[in-house]
Amino acid sequence: MKRASLVDEGLLDRCREYMGDSWIQNMPDISVSVVTGGLTNSLFLLKIESNKDIASIPSNPTCCLLRVFANIWSQDEIAMNNLVTAVLAERGIGPKIYGILPGNQGRLEEFYESRQLHTSELVLHFDTIADMAGRFNRQTLPIPKNDNFLVNSMQRFLEKINSSPIKVEANIQKIEELRSQLDWKLEIQWIEGYLRSVGSPLLPCHNDLNETNFLLLTDGQLKLIDFEFCSDNYRGFELAQLYYECSITMTHPDYPYFKHTPGDYPTPEERRGFVTKYLNTFQP
């Protein structure tokens, strides 16, 4: 497939400027391919296919990931995402950042030779994930120090549901039934009050600890990625969401396109083991 059919040549020129001389010198020999797995943004692998001499120069990576932001994000959200990702990269959490393209067009990142975890593998990596979560929750990040994330997210989703047309005729009745079952605005108000009564600490949270955001590298390392939902939030939500994700398959082919298997929820013993490892990292 031709490069131009995937990524605009003007955008590629911008990428070369950030990646350095070796990329400018090899303009005809840069390949572009789609990277699958991105749910909200478009991902592309950029790779130099010639000039093997640069492979041994650390400052000249021969490949990188181009992340093109979807139009669902505001400029402020993209700017915050870029800032948080860059700060975490400097601390060894997540991929290195090679460049942030002007106008928030996208971002150039370190590319991992890897695959996403499968849902069933989350529990198998609980020790490593607990260590990652404990380290993440200890970070000091340049983000608002409030508890608005969950309520704002629910309100935004509710507004989108109420304003978006239902494109699949067969789903109209099912969605209308869901809309009529509860006063969803009242539910959100109740949840907001309940969350503040629990006493769970507010900490910097990833807020999206699911299998697609853990990459298993070819050397066996596990890497955490995608920090667009990062914000201060209740630690109880961060850990409970991870447990719940162990029982949710997001690639189910039929409506509602996910499958909940309660039997896959982590056992009490698995949860205790996770919390013990988490606290060893969070409170060294």
Short mmCIF file of C-alpha atoms in Angstrom, two decimals:
data_model
loop_
_atom_site.label_atom_id
_atom_site.label_comp_id
_atom_site.label_asym_id
_atom_site.label_seq_id
_atom_site.Cartn_x
_atom_site.Cartn_y
_atom_site.Cartn_z
CA MET A 1 0.00 0.00 0.00
CA LYS A 2 1.34 3.45 -0.88
CA ARG A 3 2.35 5.73 1.96
CA ALA A 4 0.16 8.56 0.76
CA SER A 5 -2.93 6.40 1.13
CA LEU A 6 -2.19 5.98 4.85
CA VAL A 7 -0.48 9.17 6.04
CA ASP A 8 -0.38 12.57 4.38
CA GLU A 9 3.08 13.34 2.95
CA GLY A 10 3.09 16.74 4.67
CA LEU A 11 2.64 15.02 8.01
CA LEU A 12 5.43 12.58 7.16
CA ASP A 13 7.74 15.51 6.42
CA ARG A 14 7.00 16.83 9.91
CA CYS A 15 7.83 13.43 11.36
CA ARG A 16 11.20 13.36 9.59
CA GLU A 17 12.10 16.72 11.11
CA TYR A 18 11.61 15.34 14.60
CA MET A 19 13.31 12.00 13.98
CA GLY A 20 16.60 13.47 12.73
CA ASP A 21 19.02 13.47 9.80
CA SER A 22 18.91 9.75 9.07
CA TRP A 23 15.17 9.98 8.42
CA ILE A 24 15.57 12.99 6.11
CA GLN A 25 18.33 11.25 4.16
CA ASN A 26 16.18 8.14 3.68
CA MET A 27 12.97 9.83 2.56
CA PRO A 28 12.10 7.33 -0.21
CA ASP A 29 12.81 4.35 2.04
CA ILE A 30 10.38 5.01 4.91
CA SER A 31 7.54 2.51 5.05
CA VAL A 32 4.18 3.15 6.72
CA SER A 33 1.88 0.44 8.04
CA VAL A 34 -1.23 0.42 10.18
CA VAL A 35 -0.87 -0.74 13.79
CA THR A 36 -4.01 -2.44 15.05
CA GLY A 37 -5.33 -2.19 18.59
CA GLY A 38 -5.94 1.54 18.90
CA LEU A 39 -9.53 2.14 20.02
CA THR A 40 -9.67 5.95 19.95
CA ASN A 41 -6.68 7.09 17.86
CA SER A 42 -5.07 6.01 14.58
CA LEU A 43 -1.69 4.31 14.95
CA PHE A 44 0.99 3.85 12.28
CA LEU A 45 4.41 2.23 12.27
CA LEU A 46 7.03 4.34 10.47
CA LYS A 47 10.17 2.45 9.60
CA ILE A 48 13.40 3.08 7.67
CA GLU A 49 13.89 0.15 5.34
CA SER A 50 17.50 0.91 4.32
CA ASN A 51 20.80 2.30 5.66
CA LYS A 52 21.48 -0.36 8.27
CA ASP A 53 24.45 1.68 9.59
CA ILE A 54 22.17 3.84 11.71
CA ALA A 55 20.79 0.87 13.64
CA SER A 56 23.67 1.03 16.13
CA ILE A 57 23.21 4.77 16.88
CA PRO A 58 20.83 5.20 19.87
CA SER A 59 19.85 8.72 18.83
CA ASN A 60 18.68 7.42 15.45
CA PRO A 61 15.90 4.87 15.98
CA THR A 62 15.00 3.05 12.78
CA CYS A 63 11.28 2.93 13.58
CA CYS A 64 8.68 4.80 15.59
CA LEU A 65 4.97 4.88 16.27
CA LEU A 66 2.92 7.75 14.86
CA ARG A 67 -0.20 8.42 16.90
CA VAL A 68 -2.78 10.58 15.09
CA PHE A 69 -5.40 11.86 17.52
CA ALA A 70 -9.08 11.25 16.83
CA ASN A 71 -11.40 14.23 16.62
CA ILE A 72 -13.20 13.18 19.82
CA TRP A 73 -10.51 14.96 21.87
CA SER A 74 -10.43 18.70 22.56
CA GLN A 75 -7.20 20.63 22.09
CA ASP A 76 -6.86 20.96 25.87
CA GLU A 77 -7.29 17.20 26.34
CA ILE A 78 -4.65 16.44 23.71
CA ALA A 79 -2.24 18.94 25.26
CA MET A 80 -2.72 17.39 28.72
CA ASN A 81 -2.29 13.88 27.27
CA ASN A 82 0.98 14.90 25.62
CA LEU A 83 2.26 16.54 28.80
CA VAL A 84 1.46 13.60 31.06
CA THR A 85 2.86 11.07 28.58
CA ALA A 86 6.09 13.04 28.25
CA VAL A 87 6.52 13.34 32.03
CA LEU A 88 5.89 9.61 32.53
CA ALA A 89 8.29 8.74 29.70
CA GLU A 90 11.06 10.66 31.45
CA ARG A 91 10.41 8.51 34.53
CA GLY A 92 10.59 5.27 32.58
CA ILE A 93 6.83 4.67 32.54
CA GLY A 94 5.48 4.11 29.04
CA PRO A 95 7.15 4.68 25.67
CA LYS A 96 9.76 7.34 24.95
CA ILE A 97 8.47 10.44 23.18
CA TYR A 98 10.37 11.49 20.06
CA GLY A 99 8.22 14.46 19.13
CA ILE A 100 4.89 16.21 19.54
CA LEU A 101 3.71 17.49 16.19
CA PRO A 102 2.60 21.12 15.85
CA GLY A 103 -1.09 21.87 16.21
CA ASN A 104 -1.64 18.68 18.21
CA GLN A 105 -1.73 16.68 14.96
CA GLY A 106 -0.12 13.71 16.58
CA ARG A 107 2.80 12.30 18.49
CA LEU A 108 5.90 10.24 17.69
CA GLU A 109 6.63 7.49 20.20
CA GLU A 110 8.91 4.56 20.80
CA PHE A 111 7.58 1.45 19.08
CA TYR A 112 7.43 -1.78 21.06
CA GLU A 113 7.70 -5.14 19.31
CA SER A 114 4.88 -6.66 21.28
CA ARG A 115 1.32 -7.86 21.49
CA GLN A 116 -1.58 -6.87 23.71
CA LEU A 117 -2.51 -9.11 26.60
CA HIS A 118 -5.61 -11.27 26.30
CA THR A 119 -8.28 -10.85 28.95
CA SER A 120 -7.50 -14.26 30.42
CA GLU A 121 -3.84 -13.25 30.89
CA LEU A 122 -4.47 -10.32 33.22
CA VAL A 123 -4.62 -12.48 36.34
CA LEU A 124 -1.50 -14.37 35.23
CA HIS A 125 0.44 -11.08 35.32
CA PHE A 126 -1.09 -9.75 38.55
CA ASP A 127 2.27 -9.43 40.36
CA THR A 128 3.74 -7.25 37.61
CA ILE A 129 0.54 -5.24 37.13
CA ALA A 130 0.26 -4.65 40.90
CA ASP A 131 3.80 -3.29 40.91
CA MET A 132 2.96 -1.04 37.94
CA ALA A 133 -0.23 0.24 39.57
CA GLY A 134 1.51 0.92 42.87
CA ARG A 135 4.24 2.87 41.15
CA PHE A 136 1.79 4.81 39.00
CA ASN A 137 -0.40 5.81 41.95
CA ARG A 138 2.70 7.22 43.72
CA GLN A 139 3.49 9.67 40.92
CA THR A 140 3.26 13.44 41.19
CA LEU A 141 1.79 14.66 37.92
CA PRO A 142 0.79 18.08 36.48
CA ILE A 143 -2.95 17.30 36.49
CA PRO A 144 -5.93 18.89 38.31
CA LYS A 145 -6.21 17.76 41.93
CA ASN A 146 -9.94 17.03 42.11
CA ASP A 147 -12.38 14.12 41.97
CA ASN A 148 -14.26 15.15 38.84
CA PHE A 149 -13.08 12.41 36.49
CA LEU A 150 -15.74 9.75 37.07
CA VAL A 151 -18.77 12.04 37.30
CA ASN A 152 -17.67 14.14 34.32
CA SER A 153 -17.06 10.98 32.27
CA MET A 154 -20.51 9.57 33.09
CA GLN A 155 -22.22 12.86 32.30
CA ARG A 156 -20.38 13.12 28.99
CA PHE A 157 -21.32 9.54 28.03
CA LEU A 158 -24.95 10.17 28.98
CA GLU A 159 -25.08 13.32 26.85
CA LYS A 160 -23.59 11.42 23.93
CA ILE A 161 -26.11 8.59 24.27
CA ASN A 162 -29.03 11.02 24.40
CA SER A 163 -27.84 13.09 21.44
CA SER A 164 -26.45 10.43 19.09
CA PRO A 165 -28.74 8.70 16.58
CA ILE A 166 -28.91 4.92 16.78
CA LYS A 167 -27.54 3.63 13.48
CA VAL A 168 -28.46 -0.05 13.78
CA GLU A 169 -32.23 -0.56 13.60
CA ALA A 170 -32.12 -3.83 15.53
CA ASN A 171 -30.55 -2.08 18.53
CA ILE A 172 -33.08 0.76 18.82
CA GLN A 173 -35.53 -1.09 21.06
CA LYS A 174 -32.78 -2.47 23.28
CA ILE A 175 -31.19 0.94 23.82
CA GLU A 176 -34.54 2.60 24.42
CA GLU A 177 -35.26 0.00 27.11
CA LEU A 178 -31.97 0.85 28.80
CA ARG A 179 -32.77 4.55 28.65
CA SER A 180 -36.13 4.04 30.29
CA GLN A 181 -35.05 1.66 33.06
CA LEU A 182 -33.57 4.30 35.34
CA ASP A 183 -33.30 8.04 35.86
CA TRP A 184 -29.67 8.05 34.82
CA LYS A 185 -29.02 11.64 35.94
CA LEU A 186 -30.28 10.74 39.40
CA GLU A 187 -28.08 7.64 39.37
CA ILE A 188 -25.01 9.75 38.61
CA GLN A 189 -25.88 12.10 41.48
CA TRP A 190 -26.19 9.13 43.84
CA ILE A 191 -22.87 7.67 42.67
CA GLU A 192 -21.16 11.04 43.18
CA GLY A 193 -22.33 11.22 46.78
CA TYR A 194 -21.49 7.59 47.47
CA LEU A 195 -17.97 7.88 46.08
CA ARG A 196 -17.19 10.79 48.37
CA SER A 197 -18.49 8.88 51.39
CA VAL A 198 -16.29 5.82 50.90
CA GLY A 199 -13.02 7.47 51.87
CA SER A 200 -10.91 6.03 49.05
CA PRO A 201 -7.82 8.22 48.57
CA LEU A 202 -7.51 10.50 45.55
CA LEU A 203 -4.37 9.60 43.63
CA PRO A 204 -2.99 9.95 40.10
CA CYS A 205 -4.70 7.07 38.29
CA HIS A 206 -4.39 5.53 34.84
CA ASN A 207 -8.17 4.99 34.74
CA ASP A 208 -8.05 2.43 31.92
CA LEU A 209 -6.29 -0.67 33.22
CA ASN A 210 -7.57 -3.16 30.68
CA GLU A 211 -5.81 -5.83 28.67
CA THR A 212 -5.37 -3.65 25.57
CA ASN A 213 -3.19 -1.20 27.50
CA PHE A 214 -0.68 -3.82 28.61
CA LEU A 215 1.87 -4.80 25.97
CA LEU A 216 3.84 -8.03 26.29
CA LEU A 217 7.21 -7.45 24.65
CA THR A 218 9.11 -10.12 22.77
CA ASP A 219 11.63 -10.29 25.65
CA GLY A 220 8.86 -11.00 28.18
CA GLN A 221 8.64 -7.51 29.70
CA LEU A 222 5.22 -5.99 30.32
CA LYS A 223 4.65 -2.33 29.44
CA LEU A 224 1.80 0.01 30.37
CA ILE A 225 0.62 2.40 27.64
CA ASP A 226 -2.10 4.95 26.75
CA PHE A 227 -2.50 7.66 29.36
CA GLU A 228 -5.27 9.76 27.78
CA PHE A 229 -7.64 9.11 30.69
CA CYS A 230 -5.02 9.79 33.37
CA SER A 231 -6.31 12.01 36.18
CA ASP A 232 -6.65 12.15 39.92
CA ASN A 233 -9.28 9.61 40.88
CA TYR A 234 -10.33 7.26 43.65
CA ARG A 235 -7.87 4.41 44.08
CA GLY A 236 -10.81 2.09 44.73
CA PHE A 237 -12.02 2.67 41.18
CA GLU A 238 -8.57 2.09 39.70
CA LEU A 239 -8.23 -1.35 41.28
CA ALA A 240 -11.88 -2.37 41.01
CA GLN A 241 -11.90 -1.57 37.30
CA LEU A 242 -8.89 -3.83 36.77
CA TYR A 243 -10.61 -6.70 38.60
CA TYR A 244 -13.76 -6.20 36.53
CA GLU A 245 -11.77 -6.11 33.28
CA CYS A 246 -10.63 -9.66 34.04
CA SER A 247 -14.20 -10.80 33.42
CA ILE A 248 -15.01 -8.64 30.37
CA THR A 249 -14.25 -9.53 26.76
CA MET A 250 -14.45 -6.40 24.59
CA THR A 251 -14.29 -8.16 21.21
CA HIS A 252 -17.58 -10.07 21.35
CA PRO A 253 -19.12 -10.12 17.84
CA ASP A 254 -22.77 -9.69 18.90
CA TYR A 255 -24.69 -6.88 20.60
CA PRO A 256 -23.76 -5.29 22.98
CA TYR A 257 -20.31 -6.29 21.62
CA PHE A 258 -18.80 -7.26 24.93
CA LYS A 259 -19.26 -10.32 27.10
CA HIS A 260 -19.28 -10.48 30.89
CA THR A 261 -18.18 -13.79 32.42
CA PRO A 262 -18.61 -13.50 36.23
CA GLY A 263 -16.65 -16.71 36.81
CA ASP A 264 -13.50 -15.03 35.48
CA TYR A 265 -13.56 -12.36 38.19
CA PRO A 266 -10.40 -12.69 40.34
CA THR A 267 -10.82 -14.94 43.36
CA PRO A 268 -10.41 -13.57 46.92
CA GLU A 269 -6.99 -15.21 47.06
CA GLU A 270 -5.92 -13.58 43.78
CA ARG A 271 -7.16 -10.18 44.96
CA ARG A 272 -5.35 -10.49 48.28
CA GLY A 273 -2.15 -11.39 46.47
CA PHE A 274 -2.58 -8.38 44.18
CA VAL A 275 -3.18 -5.95 47.07
CA THR A 276 -0.19 -7.31 49.01
CA LYS A 277 2.13 -6.77 46.02
CA TYR A 278 0.55 -3.37 45.31
CA LEU A 279 1.11 -2.12 48.88
CA ASN A 280 4.71 -3.33 48.87
CA THR A 281 5.33 -0.96 45.95
CA PHE A 282 3.02 1.86 46.99
CA GLN A 283 4.34 1.94 50.58
CA PRO A 284 7.95 0.73 50.28
#
